[in-house]
Amino acid sequence: MENKLRVLVTGGAGYIGSHAVKTLHEKGYYVAVLDNLCRGHRKAVPEDVPFFQTDLQETDRIEEILRENKIDVVMHFAAFMAVGESVQCPIEYYRNNTGGALSLLYAMKKAGVCRFIFSSTAATYGEPETTPIYEDQRQLPVNPYGWSKWMVERILKDYGKANPEFGFTALRYFNVGGSAEDGSIGEDHRPETHLLPKIIYAALGKDEKLTVFGTDYPTPDGTCIRDYVHVEDLIAAHILAMEAIKPGDQKFYNLGIGHGYSVKEMLDAAEKVLERKIPVVYGERRPGDPARLYANSDKAQKELGWKPLHTDVADMIESAWKWYKNHPNGYPD
Ligand code: UDP
């Protein structure tokens, strides 16, 4: 264990962060969690993982945590992530996502921590001119959420230029879903807005029906197409990126499986896995939804050696279902 990197995971009590913590912990890395628990769940983090209930704005405290835990690398997941909410509350989004990252980077600078893995997003591309989306494609976000993450990418580039010791990798996620193989942790957003959990809520009767947002998109079945990547594959990419990072690195990778599924295809797949009809109502388009978003992720595959193992969306649905069946009310409060 002596030579293994020591990792601070911000947002480690959240959906994606908790999966990172679980994998890092199982692989024998020293991992500590920083989370203010405004959205995360304490129960999502194992008891024996050092946990700091700290806000990203607390720069001095973060510097102390970095030093005391001899952190080598930060995986930064802590952020707000609902597109619609970002339109209603842009100040909160810029404060938490952009300002929070800035405070964290300043604490890292003061503590001399030079490796950074950043949770970026396909939302930094906005409405793509062409699909699949490549990393060097135009980035023009269409909502404050996308801009709040885009700005962090911008800051990272400038900081990287000014400090050759600093190396970062920004991972641009497409649609993340699924749960840990053993069903012990999963997705619990309140309120939930994402498609797969909403499909399962409708299947469980937690929601009366799933509303399909728009059936008149220029796609084969009229519903939106997205690239769904399994959370365990996503975390595998983070660990590869973390191990590969070198001083001066400024890397950007798309994380998607390179295949799009429409909302209707997701519903069909879910009905097969869940062996039940999902009650559905067809509604209006949701503002800000591009018709199709899917990744070209050859770069991550070539440069990081990443290979997503769950390329059939049924695997993702199956694993999410395992979590929700056993935790119909999510984590205990
Ligand atoms: N969607 C839907 N009904 C829902 C939630 C989502 O039809 O209750 C659609 C949404 O319009 C989009 C796709 O499912 O086309 C994925 O949406 P999600 O919110 O999961 O992720 P996003 O693509 O916004 O990051």
Short mmCIF file of N, CA and C and ligand atoms in Angstrom, two decimals, residues 83 175 193-196 198 210-214 217 224-226 228 263 286 289-290 293, ligand 1:
data_model
loop_
_atom_site.label_atom_id
_atom_site.label_comp_id
_atom_site.label_asym_id
_atom_site.label_seq_id
_atom_site.Cartn_x
_atom_site.Cartn_y
_atom_site.Cartn_z
N VAL A 83 -29.98 20.28 -14.55
CA VAL A 83 -30.00 21.33 -15.56
C VAL A 83 -31.13 22.34 -15.31
N ASN A 175 -24.58 10.22 -20.06
CA ASN A 175 -25.62 9.93 -19.07
C ASN A 175 -25.23 8.73 -18.20
N THR A 193 -34.65 13.52 -11.06
CA THR A 193 -35.09 14.04 -12.37
C THR A 193 -34.64 13.14 -13.52
N HIS A 194 -33.70 12.22 -13.27
CA HIS A 194 -33.10 11.45 -14.36
C HIS A 194 -33.99 10.33 -14.86
N LEU A 195 -33.78 10.02 -16.15
CA LEU A 195 -34.69 9.09 -16.82
C LEU A 195 -34.75 7.70 -16.17
N LEU A 196 -33.61 7.06 -16.00
CA LEU A 196 -33.66 5.67 -15.52
C LEU A 196 -34.30 5.56 -14.13
N LYS A 198 -36.39 7.57 -12.85
CA LYS A 198 -37.81 7.92 -12.99
C LYS A 198 -38.61 6.76 -13.58
N LEU A 210 -44.46 7.61 -15.81
CA LEU A 210 -43.29 8.29 -16.35
C LEU A 210 -43.78 9.24 -17.44
N THR A 211 -43.34 10.48 -17.38
CA THR A 211 -43.66 11.41 -18.47
C THR A 211 -42.52 11.38 -19.48
N VAL A 212 -42.84 11.06 -20.73
CA VAL A 212 -41.84 11.11 -21.80
C VAL A 212 -41.84 12.54 -22.32
N PHE A 213 -40.67 13.18 -22.21
CA PHE A 213 -40.59 14.60 -22.60
C PHE A 213 -40.37 14.74 -24.10
N GLY A 214 -41.45 14.81 -24.85
CA GLY A 214 -41.34 15.11 -26.29
C GLY A 214 -41.32 13.86 -27.15
N TYR A 217 -39.17 14.84 -31.76
CA TYR A 217 -37.77 15.15 -32.08
C TYR A 217 -37.39 14.51 -33.42
N CYS A 224 -35.84 11.61 -27.52
CA CYS A 224 -34.42 12.01 -27.44
C CYS A 224 -33.49 10.82 -27.29
N ILE A 225 -32.33 10.97 -27.88
CA ILE A 225 -31.30 9.92 -27.82
C ILE A 225 -30.15 10.36 -26.92
N ARG A 226 -29.77 9.45 -26.00
CA ARG A 226 -28.66 9.74 -25.09
C ARG A 226 -27.71 8.54 -25.01
N TYR A 228 -25.81 6.21 -22.56
CA TYR A 228 -25.90 5.81 -21.15
C TYR A 228 -24.68 4.97 -20.76
N VAL A 263 -35.45 7.49 -25.60
CA VAL A 263 -36.25 7.31 -24.38
C VAL A 263 -37.15 6.08 -24.55
N ARG A 286 -38.94 18.93 -22.86
CA ARG A 286 -38.38 19.64 -21.72
C ARG A 286 -37.41 20.68 -22.26
N ASP A 289 -33.39 20.43 -23.90
CA ASP A 289 -32.96 19.07 -24.24
C ASP A 289 -32.56 18.97 -25.71
N PRO A 290 -31.28 18.75 -26.01
CA PRO A 290 -30.90 18.50 -27.40
C PRO A 290 -31.48 17.15 -27.86
N LEU A 293 -27.49 13.17 -28.17
CA LEU A 293 -26.17 13.38 -27.58
C LEU A 293 -25.54 12.02 -27.41
N1 UDP B 1 -36.59 12.18 -19.79
C1 UDP B 1 -37.93 11.90 -19.92
N2 UDP B 1 -38.69 11.82 -18.77
C2 UDP B 1 -38.16 12.00 -17.53
C3 UDP B 1 -36.78 12.27 -17.40
C4 UDP B 1 -36.02 12.37 -18.57
O1 UDP B 1 -38.47 11.73 -21.02
O2 UDP B 1 -38.90 11.93 -16.53
C5 UDP B 1 -35.76 12.28 -21.00
C6 UDP B 1 -35.09 13.63 -21.16
O3 UDP B 1 -35.94 14.52 -21.86
C7 UDP B 1 -33.82 13.26 -21.93
C8 UDP B 1 -33.50 11.84 -21.46
O4 UDP B 1 -34.70 11.34 -20.88
O5 UDP B 1 -34.11 13.19 -23.30
C9 UDP B 1 -32.39 11.81 -20.43
O6 UDP B 1 -32.70 12.77 -19.42
P1 UDP B 1 -31.96 12.85 -18.05
O7 UDP B 1 -32.62 13.90 -17.21
O8 UDP B 1 -31.85 11.47 -17.46
O9 UDP B 1 -30.47 13.26 -18.40
P2 UDP B 1 -29.89 14.54 -19.21
O10 UDP B 1 -29.79 14.07 -20.64
O11 UDP B 1 -30.79 15.70 -19.02
O12 UDP B 1 -28.56 14.73 -18.60
#
